Amino acid sequence: MKLPSGEYEPIFRIYEDDPKTPLQIRVKQHYYNQHKFQTLDFVKNMHKKWLSFNHAKLPLLECLDLLSQLVDESDPDVEKDANIIHAYQTAERMREAYPDRPWLHLTGLIHDLGKVMSVWGEVQYAVTGDTYPLGCKPAESIVYGIQSFEGNPDLNDTVYQTKFGIYKKNCGLEKLVMTWSHDEYMYQVLKNHSTCKIPEEALYAIRFHSFYPYHSSREYLYFESEYDKNMLKNIFELNACDLYSKADERPDLQTIRPYYQSLVDEYVPGVINW
Ligand SMILES: O[C@H]1[C@H](O)[C@@H](O)[C@H](O)[C@@H](O)[C@H]1O
Ligand SMILES: [Fe+2]
Ligand SMILES: [Fe+2]
């Protein structure tokens, strides 16, 4: 899109219905899998599996290093780069944008760290990609649309296909059973770590940063509480640095790592249960 200044804005998040490139084919396949296989029951099983935090014991940056093994197959803007590059790119953008809130630099660094589930063998359609709630009617803005849900048994449930489904109006996003993904996992890992000092607003941003149908397409607003309305700006602060840093230069990880280690020591010290 052309900006008033005459410059072109970088374009991100293109999802082609009729993909021609291996990258676009990969992305479409990812979302068709997610939409077909993520059911309310599937997510309940994921909660049992991952919210027992018995997969590994690792300090934060050591776990982050594992993302050098992960390429996110849901992402149309990153073809081959490992996710660790994106972690530091996002963090450095946050550092530039919010110099007086150091915990946000760390939030940028770890916002996608829940993707480590994939390194430990989890299927990517339960780890990466946008999120949305189960147990109620899917919103129109979900990428690839309703046709991509074909074969999902939840479509045959009369309650799950109503607007409110199993929820109450304005119940608050925290009550929603979201598709299982890196967002909820990372949020819960941090909540479970008793010495975590990252403020709640930043944890909230981690938890819902992939809920594009809500924060960017402004759907599901009937589930919002007053708390959610006040918190939305925190998602946007992260989202701007998350999305628009993908074309940035690759940071020199060795040089900047000590700065992030000092933030870890202050905000998320010790060995974490994953
Ligand atoms: O493909 C991307 C990627 O997986 C991100 O980590 C996630 O937050 C986005 O919502 C998704 O579109
Ligand atoms: Fe993410
Ligand atoms: Fe990200």
GROMACS .gro file of C-alpha atoms and ligand atoms in nm:
model
  288
    1MET     CA    1   0.000   0.000   0.000
    2LYS     CA    2   0.128   0.349  -0.086
    3LEU     CA    3   0.163   0.584   0.209
    4PRO     CA    4   0.082   0.958   0.183
    5SER     CA    5   0.459   1.021   0.189
    6GLY     CA    6   0.493   0.831  -0.138
    7GLU     CA    7   0.677   0.542   0.026
    8TYR     CA    8   0.549   0.187   0.019
    9GLU     CA    9   0.444   0.027   0.343
   10PRO     CA   10   0.586  -0.326   0.384
   11ILE     CA   11   0.311  -0.579   0.333
   12PHE     CA   12   0.279  -0.864   0.578
   13ARG     CA   13   0.025  -1.139   0.639
   14ILE     CA   14  -0.087  -1.227   0.287
   15TYR     CA   15  -0.281  -1.556   0.283
   16GLU     CA   16  -0.348  -1.673  -0.071
   17ASP     CA   17  -0.654  -1.888  -0.133
   18ASP     CA   18  -0.497  -2.034  -0.442
   19PRO     CA   19  -0.129  -2.064  -0.345
   20LYS     CA   20   0.140  -2.102  -0.610
   21THR     CA   21   0.466  -2.090  -0.413
   22PRO     CA   22   0.593  -2.360  -0.172
   23LEU     CA   23   0.578  -2.101   0.106
   24GLN     CA   24   0.213  -2.015   0.048
   25ILE     CA   25   0.122  -2.383   0.005
   26ARG     CA   26   0.288  -2.458   0.341
   27VAL     CA   27   0.095  -2.182   0.516
   28LYS     CA   28  -0.241  -2.288   0.375
   29GLN     CA   29  -0.181  -2.650   0.473
   30HIS     CA   30  -0.092  -2.540   0.823
   31TYR     CA   31  -0.418  -2.353   0.874
   32TYR     CA   32  -0.635  -2.621   0.716
   33ASN     CA   33  -0.483  -2.866   0.967
   34GLN     CA   34  -0.532  -2.630   1.260
   35HIS     CA   35  -0.893  -2.558   1.169
   36LYS     CA   36  -0.979  -2.923   1.115
   37PHE     CA   37  -0.801  -3.083   1.409
   38GLN     CA   38  -0.830  -2.828   1.689
   39THR     CA   39  -1.152  -2.915   1.868
   40LEU     CA   40  -1.257  -2.836   2.222
   41ASP     CA   41  -1.158  -3.190   2.324
   42PHE     CA   42  -0.822  -3.161   2.153
   43VAL     CA   43  -0.743  -2.845   2.351
   44LYS     CA   44  -0.850  -3.004   2.679
   45ASN     CA   45  -0.601  -3.283   2.613
   46MET     CA   46  -0.329  -3.029   2.533
   47HIS     CA   47  -0.396  -2.862   2.869
   48LYS     CA   48  -0.342  -3.196   3.043
   49LYS     CA   49  -0.025  -3.260   2.847
   50TRP     CA   50   0.146  -2.921   2.865
   51LEU     CA   51   0.013  -2.757   3.178
   52SER     CA   52   0.175  -3.018   3.399
   53PHE     CA   53   0.509  -2.850   3.317
   54ASN     CA   54   0.701  -3.177   3.324
   55HIS     CA   55   0.877  -3.154   2.987
   56ALA     CA   56   1.205  -2.984   3.081
   57LYS     CA   57   1.382  -2.774   3.343
   58LEU     CA   58   1.578  -2.492   3.180
   59PRO     CA   59   1.669  -2.128   3.242
   60LEU     CA   60   1.504  -1.884   3.003
   61LEU     CA   61   1.783  -1.805   2.756
   62GLU     CA   62   1.890  -2.167   2.729
   63CYS     CA   63   1.538  -2.257   2.632
   64LEU     CA   64   1.528  -1.966   2.386
   65ASP     CA   65   1.837  -2.105   2.212
   66LEU     CA   66   1.627  -2.407   2.113
   67LEU     CA   67   1.428  -2.182   1.880
   68SER     CA   68   1.730  -2.189   1.649
   69GLN     CA   69   1.587  -2.530   1.549
   70LEU     CA   70   1.240  -2.402   1.464
   71VAL     CA   71   1.099  -2.259   1.141
   72ASP     CA   72   0.739  -2.144   1.186
   73GLU     CA   73   0.538  -2.302   0.905
   74SER     CA   74   0.234  -2.080   0.961
   75ASP     CA   75   0.422  -1.760   0.885
   76PRO     CA   76   0.393  -1.622   0.529
   77ASP     CA   77   0.655  -1.356   0.609
   78VAL     CA   78   0.937  -1.588   0.716
   79GLU     CA   79   1.042  -1.855   0.473
   80LYS     CA   80   1.349  -2.022   0.624
   81ASP     CA   81   1.480  -1.817   0.916
   82ALA     CA   82   1.476  -1.985   1.253
   83ASN     CA   83   1.250  -1.826   1.513
   84ILE     CA   84   1.538  -1.719   1.736
   85ILE     CA   85   1.617  -1.439   1.490
   86HIS     CA   86   1.261  -1.313   1.514
   87ALA     CA   87   1.282  -1.323   1.894
   88TYR     CA   88   1.580  -1.087   1.905
   89GLN     CA   89   1.444  -0.867   1.624
   90THR     CA   90   1.122  -0.814   1.818
   91ALA     CA   91   1.312  -0.749   2.141
   92GLU     CA   92   1.540  -0.491   1.980
   93ARG     CA   93   1.239  -0.307   1.835
   94MET     CA   94   1.077  -0.300   2.178
   95ARG     CA   95   1.401  -0.168   2.325
   96GLU     CA   96   1.402   0.116   2.076
   97ALA     CA   97   1.032   0.195   2.110
   98TYR     CA   98   0.997   0.174   2.491
   99PRO     CA   99   1.341   0.255   2.637
  100ASP     CA  100   1.204   0.320   2.986
  101ARG     CA  101   1.016  -0.011   3.023
  102PRO     CA  102   1.290  -0.278   3.019
  103TRP     CA  103   1.050  -0.563   3.097
  104LEU     CA  104   0.893  -0.500   2.756
  105HIS     CA  105   1.226  -0.574   2.589
  106LEU     CA  106   1.222  -0.911   2.759
  107THR     CA  107   0.855  -0.958   2.667
  108GLY     CA  108   0.947  -0.906   2.303
  109LEU     CA  109   1.226  -1.158   2.335
  110ILE     CA  110   1.010  -1.435   2.480
  111HIS     CA  111   0.666  -1.365   2.331
  112ASP     CA  112   0.702  -1.664   2.094
  113LEU     CA  113   0.904  -1.890   2.320
  114GLY     CA  114   0.605  -2.119   2.371
  115LYS     CA  115   0.690  -2.249   2.023
  116VAL     CA  116   0.955  -2.461   2.193
  117MET     CA  117   0.675  -2.720   2.222
  118SER     CA  118   0.742  -2.795   1.857
  119VAL     CA  119   1.111  -2.864   1.926
  120TRP     CA  120   0.987  -3.117   2.182
  121GLY     CA  121   0.773  -3.292   1.921
  122GLU     CA  122   0.437  -3.116   1.926
  123VAL     CA  123   0.257  -3.079   1.590
  124GLN     CA  124   0.285  -2.726   1.451
  125TYR     CA  125  -0.089  -2.681   1.410
  126ALA     CA  126  -0.103  -2.689   1.791
  127VAL     CA  127   0.186  -2.447   1.834
  128THR     CA  128   0.208  -2.173   1.570
  129GLY     CA  129  -0.037  -1.953   1.380
  130ASP     CA  130  -0.323  -1.724   1.477
  131THR     CA  131  -0.562  -1.821   1.757
  132TYR     CA  132  -0.939  -1.808   1.813
  133PRO     CA  133  -1.177  -1.953   2.073
  134LEU     CA  134  -1.329  -2.303   2.053
  135GLY     CA  135  -1.682  -2.389   2.160
  136CYS     CA  136  -1.846  -2.101   1.972
  137LYS     CA  137  -1.899  -1.997   1.612
  138PRO     CA  138  -1.573  -1.919   1.427
  139ALA     CA  139  -1.538  -1.556   1.315
  140GLU     CA  140  -1.534  -1.465   0.946
  141SER     CA  141  -1.193  -1.302   0.964
  142ILE     CA  142  -1.012  -1.626   1.057
  143VAL     CA  143  -0.760  -1.682   0.779
  144TYR     CA  144  -0.886  -1.905   0.492
  145GLY     CA  145  -1.244  -1.871   0.616
  146ILE     CA  146  -1.505  -2.118   0.721
  147GLN     CA  147  -1.436  -2.361   0.435
  148SER     CA  148  -1.102  -2.442   0.602
  149PHE     CA  149  -1.294  -2.596   0.898
  150GLU     CA  150  -1.435  -2.877   0.686
  151GLY     CA  151  -1.410  -3.209   0.866
  152ASN     CA  152  -1.392  -3.054   1.214
  153PRO     CA  153  -1.639  -3.250   1.431
  154ASP     CA  154  -1.720  -2.941   1.640
  155LEU     CA  155  -1.905  -2.806   1.335
  156ASN     CA  156  -2.176  -3.065   1.403
  157ASP     CA  157  -2.237  -2.950   1.759
  158THR     CA  158  -2.541  -2.726   1.780
  159VAL     CA  159  -2.420  -2.535   2.087
  160TYR     CA  160  -2.064  -2.480   1.964
  161GLN     CA  161  -2.198  -2.329   1.644
  162THR     CA  162  -2.397  -2.051   1.811
  163LYS     CA  163  -2.257  -1.700   1.851
  164PHE     CA  164  -2.191  -1.733   2.225
  165GLY     CA  165  -2.151  -2.112   2.227
  166ILE     CA  166  -2.050  -2.235   2.572
  167TYR     CA  167  -1.974  -1.883   2.698
  168LYS     CA  168  -2.162  -1.587   2.843
  169LYS     CA  169  -2.172  -1.241   2.692
  170ASN     CA  170  -1.884  -1.021   2.815
  171CYS     CA  171  -1.737  -1.312   3.011
  172GLY     CA  172  -1.382  -1.186   2.948
  173LEU     CA  173  -1.118  -1.335   2.720
  174GLU     CA  174  -0.963  -1.525   3.010
  175LYS     CA  175  -1.271  -1.751   3.018
  176LEU     CA  176  -1.235  -1.854   2.653
  177VAL     CA  177  -1.080  -2.187   2.563
  178MET     CA  178  -0.847  -2.068   2.289
  179THR     CA  179  -0.692  -2.292   2.024
  180TRP     CA  180  -0.385  -2.449   2.182
  181SER     CA  181  -0.076  -2.250   2.087
  182HIS     CA  182   0.249  -2.090   2.193
  183ASP     CA  183   0.063  -1.791   2.343
  184GLU     CA  184  -0.132  -1.968   2.615
  185TYR     CA  185   0.153  -2.206   2.691
  186MET     CA  186   0.408  -1.927   2.746
  187TYR     CA  187   0.161  -1.728   2.955
  188GLN     CA  188   0.096  -2.031   3.178
  189VAL     CA  189   0.467  -2.119   3.206
  190LEU     CA  190   0.539  -1.768   3.335
  191LYS     CA  191   0.240  -1.769   3.574
  192ASN     CA  192   0.366  -2.098   3.711
  193HIS     CA  193   0.713  -1.957   3.778
  194SER     CA  194   0.684  -1.807   4.124
  195THR     CA  195   0.969  -1.557   4.086
  196CYS     CA  196   0.843  -1.409   3.756
  197LYS     CA  197   0.821  -1.030   3.792
  198ILE     CA  198   0.697  -0.939   3.443
  199PRO     CA  199   0.390  -0.715   3.496
  200GLU     CA  200   0.045  -0.856   3.424
  201GLU     CA  201  -0.013  -0.622   3.125
  202ALA     CA  202   0.285  -0.771   2.945
  203LEU     CA  203   0.180  -1.127   3.030
  204TYR     CA  204  -0.161  -1.044   2.887
  205ALA     CA  205  -0.002  -0.928   2.561
  206ILE     CA  206   0.190  -1.256   2.535
  207ARG     CA  207  -0.130  -1.450   2.599
  208PHE     CA  208  -0.337  -1.290   2.324
  209HIS     CA  209  -0.086  -1.162   2.068
  210SER     CA  210  -0.195  -1.418   1.805
  211PHE     CA  211  -0.568  -1.349   1.851
  212TYR     CA  212  -0.581  -1.147   1.528
  213PRO     CA  213  -0.956  -1.196   1.476
  214TYR     CA  214  -1.002  -1.001   1.800
  215HIS     CA  215  -0.723  -0.745   1.820
  216SER     CA  216  -0.697  -0.662   1.451
  217SER     CA  217  -1.028  -0.763   1.291
  218ARG     CA  218  -1.228  -0.659   1.598
  219GLU     CA  219  -1.448  -0.965   1.609
  220TYR     CA  220  -1.561  -1.156   1.921
  221LEU     CA  221  -1.611  -0.818   2.091
  222TYR     CA  222  -1.915  -0.961   2.270
  223PHE     CA  223  -1.678  -1.162   2.491
  224GLU     CA  224  -1.473  -0.860   2.601
  225SER     CA  225  -1.481  -0.744   2.962
  226GLU     CA  226  -1.386  -0.396   3.084
  227TYR     CA  227  -1.051  -0.544   3.183
  228ASP     CA  228  -0.990  -0.660   2.823
  229LYS     CA  229  -1.076  -0.316   2.685
  230ASN     CA  230  -0.816  -0.161   2.913
  231MET     CA  231  -0.556  -0.423   2.824
  232LEU     CA  232  -0.588  -0.403   2.444
  233LYS     CA  233  -0.323  -0.133   2.409
  234ASN     CA  234  -0.066  -0.373   2.553
  235ILE     CA  235  -0.131  -0.619   2.272
  236PHE     CA  236  -0.084  -0.343   2.015
  237GLU     CA  237   0.245  -0.234   2.169
  238LEU     CA  238   0.381  -0.585   2.124
  239ASN     CA  239   0.213  -0.646   1.788
  240ALA     CA  240   0.373  -0.346   1.618
  241CYS     CA  241   0.722  -0.465   1.711
  242ASP     CA  242   0.639  -0.831   1.647
  243LEU     CA  243   0.507  -0.791   1.294
  244TYR     CA  244   0.708  -0.504   1.156
  245SER     CA  245   1.050  -0.620   1.273
  246LYS     CA  246   1.043  -0.924   1.045
  247ALA     CA  247   1.223  -0.738   0.767
  248ASP     CA  248   1.479  -0.580   1.002
  249GLU     CA  249   1.848  -0.655   0.992
  250ARG     CA  250   1.961  -0.963   1.179
  251PRO     CA  251   2.094  -0.860   1.518
  252ASP     CA  252   2.433  -0.985   1.635
  253LEU     CA  253   2.313  -1.223   1.903
  254GLN     CA  254   2.648  -1.260   2.080
  255THR     CA  255   2.678  -0.885   2.133
  256ILE     CA  256   2.329  -0.824   2.270
  257ARG     CA  257   2.283  -1.142   2.472
  258PRO     CA  258   2.441  -1.005   2.794
  259TYR     CA  259   2.184  -0.723   2.804
  260TYR     CA  260   1.899  -0.974   2.782
  261GLN     CA  261   2.063  -1.200   3.040
  262SER     CA  262   2.057  -0.905   3.282
  263LEU     CA  263   1.682  -0.865   3.220
  264VAL     CA  264   1.627  -1.236   3.276
  265ASP     CA  265   1.816  -1.214   3.607
  266GLU     CA  266   1.584  -0.939   3.717
  267TYR     CA  267   1.245  -1.047   3.581
  268VAL     CA  268   1.249  -1.424   3.527
  269PRO     CA  269   1.540  -1.565   3.726
  270GLY     CA  270   1.621  -1.928   3.787
  271VAL     CA  271   1.537  -2.261   3.634
  272ILE     CA  272   1.192  -2.278   3.476
  273ASN     CA  273   0.962  -2.579   3.456
  274TRP     CA  274   0.849  -2.628   3.097
  275LIG     O1  275   0.234  -1.709   1.170
  275LIG     C1  276   0.236  -1.625   1.281
  275LIG     C2  277   0.328  -1.676   1.389
  275LIG     O2  278   0.303  -1.810   1.422
  275LIG     C3  279   0.321  -1.589   1.512
  275LIG     O3  280   0.407  -1.631   1.612
  275LIG     C4  281   0.181  -1.574   1.563
  275LIG     O4  282   0.183  -1.498   1.680
  275LIG     C5  283   0.094  -1.515   1.456
  275LIG     O5  284  -0.037  -1.497   1.503
  275LIG     C6  285   0.096  -1.600   1.331
  275LIG     O6  286   0.021  -1.540   1.231
  276FE      FE  287   0.352  -1.545   1.806
  277FE      FE  288   0.624  -1.318   1.695
   0.00000   0.00000   0.00000
